[in-house]
mmCIF file of C-alpha atoms and ligand atoms in Angstrom:
data_model
loop_
_atom_site.group_PDB
_atom_site.id
_atom_site.type_symbol
_atom_site.label_atom_id
_atom_site.label_comp_id
_atom_site.label_asym_id
_atom_site.label_seq_id
_atom_site.Cartn_x
_atom_site.Cartn_y
_atom_site.Cartn_z
ATOM 1 C CA MET E 1 -0.011 0.003 0.007
ATOM 2 C CA GLU E 2 2.821 2.339 0.953
ATOM 3 C CA LEU E 3 4.426 2.054 -2.479
ATOM 4 C CA LEU E 4 1.083 2.967 -4.134
ATOM 5 C CA GLU E 5 0.713 6.010 -1.872
ATOM 6 C CA LYS E 6 4.290 7.099 -2.749
ATOM 7 C CA TYR E 7 3.447 6.664 -6.472
ATOM 8 C CA ASP E 8 0.251 8.740 -6.167
ATOM 9 C CA LYS E 9 2.113 11.474 -4.238
ATOM 10 C CA LEU E 10 4.850 11.602 -6.867
ATOM 11 C CA SER E 11 2.311 11.730 -9.754
ATOM 12 C CA GLU E 12 0.513 14.578 -7.965
ATOM 13 C CA GLN E 13 3.785 16.517 -7.565
ATOM 14 C CA LEU E 14 4.678 16.005 -11.248
ATOM 15 C CA LEU E 15 1.238 17.200 -12.362
ATOM 16 C CA LYS E 16 1.590 20.286 -10.143
ATOM 17 C CA THR E 17 4.994 21.025 -11.715
ATOM 18 C CA PHE E 18 3.510 20.704 -15.216
ATOM 19 C CA GLU E 19 0.519 22.889 -14.352
ATOM 20 C CA GLY E 20 2.854 25.474 -12.768
ATOM 21 C CA LYS E 21 4.884 25.708 -15.978
ATOM 22 C CA ILE E 22 1.674 26.103 -18.066
ATOM 23 C CA GLU E 23 0.430 28.726 -15.650
ATOM 24 C CA ARG E 24 3.657 30.726 -15.867
ATOM 25 C CA GLY E 25 3.719 30.422 -19.654
ATOM 26 C CA ASP E 26 6.978 28.400 -19.594
ATOM 27 C CA ALA E 27 7.581 26.170 -22.600
ATOM 28 C CA ILE E 28 7.028 22.457 -22.075
ATOM 29 C CA GLU E 29 10.018 20.605 -23.499
ATOM 30 C CA PRO E 30 10.254 17.002 -24.770
ATOM 31 C CA ARG E 31 11.996 15.712 -21.630
ATOM 32 C CA ASP E 32 9.504 17.380 -19.250
ATOM 33 C CA ASN E 33 6.909 15.323 -17.526
ATOM 34 C CA MET E 34 3.510 15.858 -19.172
ATOM 35 C CA PRO E 35 0.029 14.326 -18.780
ATOM 36 C CA ASP E 36 -0.761 11.600 -21.379
ATOM 37 C CA GLY E 37 -3.730 13.686 -22.574
ATOM 38 C CA TYR E 38 -1.445 16.627 -23.328
ATOM 39 C CA ARG E 39 0.996 14.393 -25.270
ATOM 40 C CA LYS E 40 -1.829 12.707 -27.212
ATOM 41 C CA HIS E 41 -3.469 16.023 -28.087
ATOM 42 C CA LEU E 42 -0.211 17.401 -29.441
ATOM 43 C CA ILE E 43 0.660 14.281 -31.398
ATOM 44 C CA ARG E 44 -2.776 14.438 -33.021
ATOM 45 C CA GLN E 45 -2.606 18.157 -33.855
ATOM 46 C CA ILE E 46 1.035 18.434 -34.896
ATOM 47 C CA SER E 47 0.998 15.296 -37.073
ATOM 48 C CA GLN E 48 -2.214 16.437 -38.794
ATOM 49 C CA HIS E 49 -0.636 19.847 -39.293
ATOM 50 C CA ALA E 50 2.393 18.152 -40.880
ATOM 51 C CA HIS E 51 0.165 15.979 -43.135
ATOM 52 C CA SER E 52 -1.634 19.161 -44.251
ATOM 53 C CA GLU E 53 1.595 20.851 -45.273
ATOM 54 C CA VAL E 54 2.671 17.873 -47.388
ATOM 55 C CA ILE E 55 -0.707 17.101 -48.959
ATOM 56 C CA GLY E 56 -1.076 20.829 -49.668
ATOM 57 C CA MET E 57 1.826 20.495 -52.123
ATOM 58 C CA GLN E 58 -0.399 18.480 -54.508
ATOM 59 C CA PRO E 59 -2.963 21.109 -55.655
ATOM 60 C CA GLU E 60 -0.158 23.621 -56.227
ATOM 61 C CA GLY E 61 2.165 21.045 -57.792
ATOM 62 C CA ASN E 62 -0.548 20.614 -60.412
ATOM 63 C CA TRP E 63 0.397 24.018 -61.895
ATOM 64 C CA ILE E 64 4.201 23.918 -61.986
ATOM 65 C CA THR E 65 4.316 22.857 -65.644
ATOM 66 C CA ARG E 66 1.527 25.293 -66.533
ATOM 67 C CA ALA E 67 2.644 28.454 -64.741
ATOM 68 C CA PRO E 68 2.138 31.466 -67.085
ATOM 69 C CA SER E 69 5.756 32.626 -66.925
ATOM 70 C CA LEU E 70 9.202 31.455 -65.840
ATOM 71 C CA LYS E 71 9.072 33.849 -62.854
ATOM 72 C CA ALA E 72 5.654 32.535 -61.811
ATOM 73 C CA LYS E 73 7.003 28.998 -62.062
ATOM 74 C CA GLN E 74 10.075 29.872 -59.967
ATOM 75 C CA VAL E 75 7.949 31.524 -57.241
ATOM 76 C CA LEU E 76 5.521 28.565 -57.187
ATOM 77 C CA LEU E 77 8.400 26.068 -56.992
ATOM 78 C CA ALA E 78 9.886 27.989 -54.052
ATOM 79 C CA LYS E 79 6.553 28.017 -52.266
ATOM 80 C CA ILE E 80 5.932 24.311 -52.723
ATOM 81 C CA GLN E 81 9.452 23.519 -51.546
ATOM 82 C CA ASP E 82 8.772 25.637 -48.425
ATOM 83 C CA GLU E 83 5.634 23.588 -47.707
ATOM 84 C CA GLY E 84 7.605 20.360 -47.866
ATOM 85 C CA GLY E 85 10.085 21.832 -45.376
ATOM 86 C CA HIS E 86 7.234 22.897 -43.072
ATOM 87 C CA GLY E 87 5.984 19.340 -43.131
ATOM 88 C CA LEU E 88 9.442 18.044 -42.116
ATOM 89 C CA TYR E 89 9.745 20.574 -39.215
ATOM 90 C CA LEU E 90 6.346 19.497 -37.952
ATOM 91 C CA TYR E 91 6.949 15.738 -38.320
ATOM 92 C CA SER E 92 10.182 16.264 -36.368
ATOM 93 C CA ALA E 93 8.324 18.243 -33.683
ATOM 94 C CA ALA E 94 5.757 15.404 -33.401
ATOM 95 C CA GLU E 95 8.547 12.796 -33.153
ATOM 96 C CA THR E 96 9.858 14.512 -29.985
ATOM 97 C CA LEU E 97 6.581 13.290 -28.371
ATOM 98 C CA GLY E 98 7.400 9.650 -29.028
ATOM 99 C CA ILE E 99 5.616 8.832 -32.278
ATOM 100 C CA THR E 100 7.636 7.628 -35.299
ATOM 101 C CA ARG E 101 7.427 9.025 -38.793
ATOM 102 C CA LYS E 102 6.277 5.592 -39.998
ATOM 103 C CA GLU E 103 3.396 5.540 -37.477
ATOM 104 C CA MET E 104 2.283 9.017 -38.597
ATOM 105 C CA ILE E 105 2.365 8.099 -42.302
ATOM 106 C CA ASP E 106 0.497 4.845 -41.596
ATOM 107 C CA GLN E 107 -2.158 6.851 -39.687
ATOM 108 C CA LEU E 108 -2.510 9.154 -42.694
ATOM 109 C CA HIS E 109 -2.768 6.274 -45.193
ATOM 110 C CA THR E 110 -5.273 4.358 -43.127
ATOM 111 C CA GLY E 111 -7.472 7.450 -42.646
ATOM 112 C CA LYS E 112 -6.842 7.412 -38.890
ATOM 113 C CA ALA E 113 -5.223 10.840 -39.172
ATOM 114 C CA LYS E 114 -6.770 13.868 -40.874
ATOM 115 C CA TYR E 115 -5.286 16.697 -42.891
ATOM 116 C CA SER E 116 -6.791 20.070 -43.600
ATOM 117 C CA ASN E 117 -10.162 20.035 -45.401
ATOM 118 C CA ILE E 118 -8.926 22.711 -47.801
ATOM 119 C CA PHE E 119 -6.579 20.435 -49.733
ATOM 120 C CA ASN E 120 -9.407 18.229 -50.914
ATOM 121 C CA TYR E 121 -10.507 20.758 -53.508
ATOM 122 C CA PRO E 122 -9.199 20.806 -57.118
ATOM 123 C CA SER E 123 -6.927 23.624 -58.399
ATOM 124 C CA LEU E 124 -8.769 24.214 -61.714
ATOM 125 C CA THR E 125 -7.152 27.433 -63.017
ATOM 126 C CA TRP E 126 -4.066 29.612 -62.426
ATOM 127 C CA ALA E 127 -6.285 31.893 -60.353
ATOM 128 C CA ASP E 128 -6.696 28.984 -57.922
ATOM 129 C CA ILE E 129 -2.954 29.234 -57.223
ATOM 130 C CA GLY E 130 -3.545 32.873 -56.355
ATOM 131 C CA ALA E 131 -6.540 32.058 -54.179
ATOM 132 C CA ILE E 132 -4.651 29.256 -52.410
ATOM 133 C CA GLY E 133 -1.651 31.476 -51.618
ATOM 134 C CA TRP E 134 -3.772 34.470 -50.563
ATOM 135 C CA LEU E 135 -6.678 32.761 -48.768
ATOM 136 C CA VAL E 136 -5.355 29.342 -47.646
ATOM 137 C CA ASP E 137 -1.913 30.546 -46.604
ATOM 138 C CA GLY E 138 -3.565 33.711 -45.305
ATOM 139 C CA ALA E 139 -5.810 31.611 -43.051
ATOM 140 C CA ALA E 140 -2.880 29.389 -42.079
ATOM 141 C CA ILE E 141 -0.863 32.490 -41.075
ATOM 142 C CA VAL E 142 -3.609 33.750 -38.771
ATOM 143 C CA ASN E 143 -3.665 30.356 -37.082
ATOM 144 C CA GLN E 144 0.073 29.808 -37.055
ATOM 145 C CA VAL E 145 0.965 33.266 -35.684
ATOM 146 C CA SER E 146 -1.200 32.397 -32.703
ATOM 147 C CA LEU E 147 0.446 28.945 -32.485
ATOM 148 C CA GLN E 148 3.855 30.633 -32.109
ATOM 149 C CA ARG E 149 2.820 31.015 -28.446
ATOM 150 C CA THR E 150 1.701 27.400 -28.018
ATOM 151 C CA SER E 151 2.922 25.831 -24.799
ATOM 152 C CA TYR E 152 4.915 22.989 -26.433
ATOM 153 C CA GLY E 153 8.457 24.267 -27.145
ATOM 154 C CA PRO E 154 9.322 22.388 -30.347
ATOM 155 C CA TYR E 155 5.927 23.237 -31.920
ATOM 156 C CA SER E 156 6.193 26.922 -31.005
ATOM 157 C CA ARG E 157 9.739 27.162 -32.433
ATOM 158 C CA ALA E 158 8.656 25.413 -35.631
ATOM 159 C CA MET E 159 5.819 27.947 -35.966
ATOM 160 C CA VAL E 160 8.219 30.898 -35.648
ATOM 161 C CA ARG E 161 10.275 29.561 -38.551
ATOM 162 C CA ILE E 162 7.237 28.623 -40.636
ATOM 163 C CA CYS E 163 5.462 31.955 -40.178
ATOM 164 C CA LYS E 164 8.417 33.833 -41.677
ATOM 165 C CA GLU E 165 7.951 31.857 -44.933
ATOM 166 C CA GLU E 166 4.120 31.886 -44.907
ATOM 167 C CA SER E 167 3.943 35.668 -45.270
ATOM 168 C CA PHE E 168 5.786 35.374 -48.615
ATOM 169 C CA HIS E 169 3.242 32.675 -49.639
ATOM 170 C CA GLN E 170 0.270 34.901 -48.834
ATOM 171 C CA ARG E 171 1.792 37.834 -50.671
ATOM 172 C CA GLN E 172 2.577 35.830 -53.834
ATOM 173 C CA GLY E 173 -1.031 34.632 -53.927
ATOM 174 C CA TYR E 174 -2.457 38.081 -53.468
ATOM 175 C CA GLU E 175 -0.158 39.430 -56.193
ATOM 176 C CA ILE E 176 -1.510 36.817 -58.635
ATOM 177 C CA MET E 177 -5.106 37.803 -57.828
ATOM 178 C CA ALA E 178 -4.356 41.560 -58.047
ATOM 179 C CA LYS E 179 -2.640 41.103 -61.456
ATOM 180 C CA MET E 180 -5.577 39.084 -62.814
ATOM 181 C CA MET E 181 -8.082 41.656 -61.576
ATOM 182 C CA LYS E 182 -6.164 44.277 -63.600
ATOM 183 C CA GLY E 183 -6.196 41.954 -66.620
ATOM 184 C CA THR E 184 -8.744 41.006 -69.283
ATOM 185 C CA LYS E 185 -12.394 40.348 -68.524
ATOM 186 C CA ASP E 186 -11.726 36.615 -68.774
ATOM 187 C CA GLN E 187 -8.906 36.892 -66.262
ATOM 188 C CA GLN E 188 -11.109 38.911 -63.891
ATOM 189 C CA GLU E 189 -13.863 36.287 -64.174
ATOM 190 C CA MET E 190 -11.301 33.540 -63.519
ATOM 191 C CA ALA E 191 -10.103 35.303 -60.352
ATOM 192 C CA GLN E 192 -13.672 35.859 -59.148
ATOM 193 C CA ASP E 193 -14.544 32.226 -59.813
ATOM 194 C CA ALA E 194 -11.535 31.106 -57.733
ATOM 195 C CA MET E 195 -12.588 33.478 -54.920
ATOM 196 C CA ASN E 196 -16.096 32.020 -54.997
ATOM 197 C CA ARG E 197 -14.793 28.447 -54.777
ATOM 198 C CA TRP E 198 -12.063 28.950 -52.119
ATOM 199 C CA TRP E 199 -13.602 31.445 -49.693
ATOM 200 C CA TRP E 200 -15.950 29.222 -47.675
ATOM 201 C CA PRO E 201 -13.562 26.181 -47.444
ATOM 202 C CA SER E 202 -10.890 28.629 -46.204
ATOM 203 C CA LEU E 203 -13.238 29.705 -43.345
ATOM 204 C CA MET E 204 -13.726 26.004 -42.529
ATOM 205 C CA MET E 205 -9.932 25.596 -42.083
ATOM 206 C CA PHE E 206 -10.252 27.096 -38.592
ATOM 207 C CA GLY E 207 -12.380 24.182 -37.478
ATOM 208 C CA PRO E 208 -15.942 23.911 -36.112
ATOM 209 C CA HIS E 209 -17.537 26.727 -34.108
ATOM 210 C CA ASP E 210 -16.183 26.898 -30.553
ATOM 211 C CA GLY E 211 -19.312 25.280 -29.099
ATOM 212 C CA GLU E 212 -18.938 22.296 -31.464
ATOM 213 C CA SER E 213 -15.175 21.797 -31.026
ATOM 214 C CA PRO E 214 -14.423 18.743 -28.826
ATOM 215 C CA HIS E 215 -10.756 19.652 -28.408
ATOM 216 C CA THR E 216 -10.768 23.425 -27.816
ATOM 217 C CA SER E 217 -11.384 23.337 -24.042
ATOM 218 C CA ASP E 218 -8.338 21.103 -23.404
ATOM 219 C CA ALA E 219 -6.319 23.047 -26.003
ATOM 220 C CA VAL E 220 -7.063 26.331 -24.238
ATOM 221 C CA LYS E 221 -6.504 24.811 -20.746
ATOM 222 C CA TRP E 222 -3.085 23.546 -21.750
ATOM 223 C CA LYS E 223 -2.299 26.749 -23.731
ATOM 224 C CA ILE E 224 -1.870 24.702 -26.908
ATOM 225 C CA LYS E 225 -4.375 27.044 -28.550
ATOM 226 C CA ARG E 226 -4.040 30.689 -27.523
ATOM 227 C CA SER E 227 -7.180 31.773 -29.406
ATOM 228 C CA SER E 228 -10.342 29.840 -30.224
ATOM 229 C CA ASN E 229 -11.388 28.637 -33.706
ATOM 230 C CA ASP E 230 -14.016 31.399 -34.018
ATOM 231 C CA GLU E 231 -11.700 34.171 -32.788
ATOM 232 C CA LEU E 232 -9.078 33.189 -35.400
ATOM 233 C CA ARG E 233 -11.703 32.834 -38.164
ATOM 234 C CA GLN E 234 -13.054 36.315 -37.348
ATOM 235 C CA LYS E 235 -9.531 37.775 -37.441
ATOM 236 C CA PHE E 236 -8.995 36.216 -40.908
ATOM 237 C CA ILE E 237 -12.329 37.549 -42.250
ATOM 238 C CA ASP E 238 -11.721 41.080 -40.919
ATOM 239 C CA LYS E 239 -8.236 41.146 -42.459
ATOM 240 C CA THR E 240 -9.149 39.618 -45.827
ATOM 241 C CA VAL E 241 -12.382 41.382 -46.833
ATOM 242 C CA PRO E 242 -10.709 44.818 -47.299
ATOM 243 C CA GLN E 243 -7.959 43.119 -49.368
ATOM 244 C CA ALA E 244 -10.611 41.613 -51.664
ATOM 245 C CA GLU E 245 -12.427 44.910 -52.053
ATOM 246 C CA LEU E 246 -9.167 46.752 -52.769
ATOM 247 C CA ILE E 247 -8.602 44.694 -55.962
ATOM 248 C CA GLY E 248 -12.256 44.657 -56.991
ATOM 249 C CA LEU E 249 -13.254 41.115 -56.010
ATOM 250 C CA THR E 250 -16.835 40.523 -54.831
ATOM 251 C CA MET E 251 -17.165 38.629 -51.552
ATOM 252 C CA PRO E 252 -19.204 35.419 -52.121
ATOM 253 C CA ASP E 253 -21.288 36.001 -48.977
ATOM 254 C CA LYS E 254 -24.479 38.009 -49.372
ATOM 255 C CA ASP E 255 -24.800 38.282 -45.549
ATOM 256 C CA LEU E 256 -21.352 39.809 -45.091
ATOM 257 C CA LYS E 257 -21.770 43.185 -43.395
ATOM 258 C CA TRP E 258 -19.587 45.428 -41.205
ATOM 259 C CA ASN E 259 -20.993 45.476 -37.662
ATOM 260 C CA GLU E 260 -20.157 48.897 -36.149
ATOM 261 C CA THR E 261 -21.071 47.776 -32.627
ATOM 262 C CA LYS E 262 -18.946 44.624 -32.664
ATOM 263 C CA ASN E 263 -16.262 46.341 -34.821
ATOM 264 C CA CYS E 264 -15.997 43.266 -37.077
ATOM 265 C CA TYR E 265 -17.783 41.669 -40.050
ATOM 266 C CA ASP E 266 -20.921 39.628 -39.591
ATOM 267 C CA HIS E 267 -20.937 36.769 -42.067
ATOM 268 C CA GLY E 268 -23.328 34.211 -43.472
ATOM 269 C CA PRO E 269 -23.716 30.619 -42.157
ATOM 270 C CA ILE E 270 -20.896 28.126 -42.933
ATOM 271 C CA ASP E 271 -22.015 24.856 -44.529
ATOM 272 C CA TRP E 272 -20.793 22.412 -41.843
ATOM 273 C CA ASN E 273 -22.375 19.498 -43.699
ATOM 274 C CA GLU E 274 -19.860 20.139 -46.480
ATOM 275 C CA PHE E 275 -17.054 20.463 -43.892
ATOM 276 C CA TYR E 276 -17.792 17.071 -42.269
ATOM 277 C CA ARG E 277 -18.421 15.456 -45.665
ATOM 278 C CA VAL E 278 -14.972 16.575 -46.812
ATOM 279 C CA ILE E 279 -13.022 15.780 -43.610
ATOM 280 C CA ASN E 280 -14.657 12.351 -43.469
ATOM 281 C CA GLY E 281 -13.196 11.447 -46.843
ATOM 282 C CA ASN E 282 -15.917 12.472 -49.300
ATOM 283 C CA GLY E 283 -14.571 15.696 -50.707
ATOM 284 C CA PRO E 284 -13.868 16.212 -54.459
ATOM 285 C CA CYS E 285 -10.204 15.129 -54.261
ATOM 286 C CA ASN E 286 -9.729 13.063 -51.081
ATOM 287 C CA ARG E 287 -9.179 9.763 -52.915
ATOM 288 C CA GLN E 288 -6.802 11.348 -55.450
ATOM 289 C CA ARG E 289 -4.751 13.034 -52.693
ATOM 290 C CA MET E 290 -4.360 9.788 -50.727
ATOM 291 C CA GLU E 291 -3.617 7.622 -53.782
ATOM 292 C CA HIS E 292 -0.965 10.070 -54.920
ATOM 293 C CA HIS E 293 0.627 10.290 -51.476
ATOM 294 C CA ALA E 294 0.686 6.515 -51.002
ATOM 295 C CA ARG E 295 2.119 5.886 -54.499
ATOM 296 C CA VAL E 296 4.863 8.485 -54.161
ATOM 297 C CA HIS E 297 5.657 7.345 -50.628
ATOM 298 C CA HIS E 298 6.112 3.791 -51.912
ATOM 299 C CA GLU E 299 8.207 4.957 -54.885
ATOM 300 C CA GLY E 300 10.431 6.973 -52.554
ATOM 301 C CA GLY E 301 11.115 3.977 -50.294
ATOM 302 C CA TRP E 302 14.571 3.461 -51.795
ATOM 303 C CA VAL E 303 15.587 7.033 -50.784
ATOM 304 C CA ARG E 304 14.626 6.361 -47.155
ATOM 305 C CA ALA E 305 16.419 2.975 -47.199
ATOM 306 C CA ALA E 306 19.582 4.627 -48.619
ATOM 307 C CA ALA E 307 19.447 7.452 -46.043
ATOM 308 C CA GLU E 308 19.020 4.944 -43.201
ATOM 309 C CA ALA E 309 21.874 2.761 -44.508
ATOM 310 C CA TYR E 310 24.123 5.831 -44.796
ATOM 311 C CA SER E 311 23.349 7.065 -41.264
ATOM 312 C CA LYS E 312 23.897 3.532 -39.867
ATOM 313 C CA LYS E 313 27.273 3.289 -41.707
ATOM 314 C CA LYS E 314 28.270 6.698 -40.351
ATOM 315 C CA GLU E 315 27.407 5.579 -36.827
ATOM 316 C CA ASN E 316 29.594 2.483 -37.195
ATOM 317 C CA ILE E 317 32.648 4.409 -38.457
HETATM 318 N N1 3HC W 1 -9.590 20.127 -41.640
HETATM 319 C C1 3HC W 1 -9.636 18.820 -41.234
HETATM 320 N N2 3HC W 1 -10.041 18.455 -39.997
HETATM 321 C C2 3HC W 1 -10.359 19.448 -39.149
HETATM 322 C C3 3HC W 1 -10.282 20.784 -39.498
HETATM 323 C C4 3HC W 1 -9.876 21.127 -40.824
HETATM 324 N N3 3HC W 1 -9.819 22.356 -41.240
HETATM 325 N N4 3HC W 1 -10.674 21.543 -38.432
HETATM 326 C C5 3HC W 1 -10.954 20.657 -37.430
HETATM 327 N N5 3HC W 1 -10.782 19.434 -37.889
HETATM 328 C C6 3HC W 1 -10.991 18.178 -37.119
HETATM 329 C C7 3HC W 1 -10.044 18.075 -35.965
HETATM 330 O O1 3HC W 1 -8.822 17.459 -36.393
HETATM 331 C C8 3HC W 1 -10.830 17.182 -35.034
HETATM 332 O O2 3HC W 1 -10.825 15.863 -35.514
HETATM 333 P P1 3HC W 1 -9.856 14.742 -34.804
HETATM 334 O O3 3HC W 1 -10.322 14.636 -33.393
HETATM 335 O O4 3HC W 1 -10.091 13.493 -35.639
HETATM 336 O O5 3HC W 1 -8.451 15.296 -34.964
HETATM 337 C C9 3HC W 1 -12.266 17.674 -35.254
HETATM 338 O O6 3HC W 1 -12.298 18.252 -36.558
HETATM 339 C C10 3HC W 1 -12.734 18.672 -34.205
HETATM 340 O O7 3HC W 1 -12.052 19.892 -34.442
HETATM 341 P P2 3HC W 1 -11.447 20.753 -33.228
HETATM 342 O O8 3HC W 1 -11.540 22.180 -33.618
HETATM 343 O O9 3HC W 1 -12.067 20.327 -31.954
HETATM 344 O O10 3HC W 1 -9.930 20.229 -33.298
HETATM 345 P P3 3HC W 1 -8.622 21.076 -32.952
HETATM 346 O O11 3HC W 1 -8.693 21.650 -31.599
HETATM 347 O O12 3HC W 1 -7.511 20.179 -33.317
HETATM 348 O O13 3HC W 1 -8.670 22.360 -33.952
HETATM 349 C C11 3HC W 1 -7.429 23.072 -35.879
HETATM 350 C C12 3HC W 1 -8.561 22.148 -35.350
HETATM 351 C C13 3HC W 1 -7.835 24.507 -35.684
HETATM 352 C C14 3HC W 1 -7.153 22.738 -37.330
HETATM 353 C C15 3HC W 1 -6.178 22.765 -35.023
HETATM 354 O O14 3HC W 1 -5.927 21.362 -35.055
HETATM 355 C C16 3HC W 1 -4.942 23.500 -35.483
HETATM 356 O O15 3HC W 1 -4.785 24.700 -35.210
HETATM 357 N N6 3HC W 1 -4.050 22.780 -36.169
HETATM 358 C C17 3HC W 1 -2.783 23.387 -36.555
HETATM 359 C C18 3HC W 1 -2.949 24.191 -37.849
HETATM 360 C C19 3HC W 1 -3.246 23.276 -39.037
HETATM 361 O O16 3HC W 1 -3.271 22.101 -38.938
HETATM 362 N N7 3HC W 1 -3.481 23.883 -40.163
HETATM 363 C C20 3HC W 1 -3.810 23.084 -41.324
HETATM 364 C C21 3HC W 1 -3.474 23.860 -42.504
HETATM 365 S S1 3HC W 1 -1.748 23.915 -42.757
HETATM 366 C C22 3HC W 1 -1.637 24.844 -44.105
HETATM 367 O O17 3HC W 1 -2.569 25.389 -44.526
HETATM 368 C C23 3HC W 1 -0.299 24.908 -44.727
HETATM 369 C C24 3HC W 1 -0.106 26.184 -45.417
HETATM 370 O O18 3HC W 1 1.296 26.358 -45.613
HETATM 371 C C25 3HC W 1 -0.763 26.171 -46.737
#
């Protein structure tokens, strides 16, 4: 009995130390003691964030060979390369919590792990590349700037590095949209069509409304999230609407209206049926995204084997 009491006392002390660090806003580091729930929550969120970065390379990769100029191709290539790097930072941050890269990839391929809803839509025209950079990366920046202050050290440091590159992504997308809106009527219609198709799924990126989010209360308690889904969504809307109006795009939301009292935009209802349909595997491109990822992962097996063999050889020298 005495041993059990000692164990309970020690566990209580360790929890108090963890809670004290969270309270003070100290970073939790990989070797720190942490509740299983905290570790599990982070592995889920960080690995899904990493999957999103890598899967997000597909819709944009679709336009590398069809970019309208050499410069546009170079900028798009740089952006896509950045996203791959973001995925690697985040997989490495998740690995510090005790999950292996193989386990994370298996979870993705078996549908156990999600990735962002937004990457299950097709990139139909060059204007989509503009809308993705401007709206998708714009939404990601709003979320990721907040995540720079997340309580888990490796995740927060990865966010600081990633946010520096995301602002270039958002700007390159906005520049594409601005250029097209100054172009021919066809180009303006193409840009407006992309706006219409990407606006609402970009709002869904922030997750369900706060009252419907099963993870937000823990995320806020453990300072993993420093703002709620709705707070971040609102910040994105308030920042993006003036940008759209500046270049002459029409917002695809007839209920969008500035609310003087609340000092922010009121917006129309989000189609959560579409959101859950897409994140549960039934979006326009879910199957294609997974098939591509699984095929390329298999084809790249020899690179991983060679890298492992090399690092083993180096260890034995
Ligand atoms: N897409 C897919 N699934 C989503 C989602 C979305 N946009 N929003 C929420 N979900 C899922 C959650 O994963 C959770 O399901 P799970 O239990 O199976 O994981 C469920 O819906 C409930 O959602 P919650 O809001 O309760 O879940 P979270 O507290 O995890 O909040 C989140 C969701 C806001 C996406 C949060 O996980 C987060 O901030 N993640 C980090 C940021 C991120 O992943 N961004 C993805 C885009 S990355 C990107 O755009 C790259 C850029 O360079 C282009």
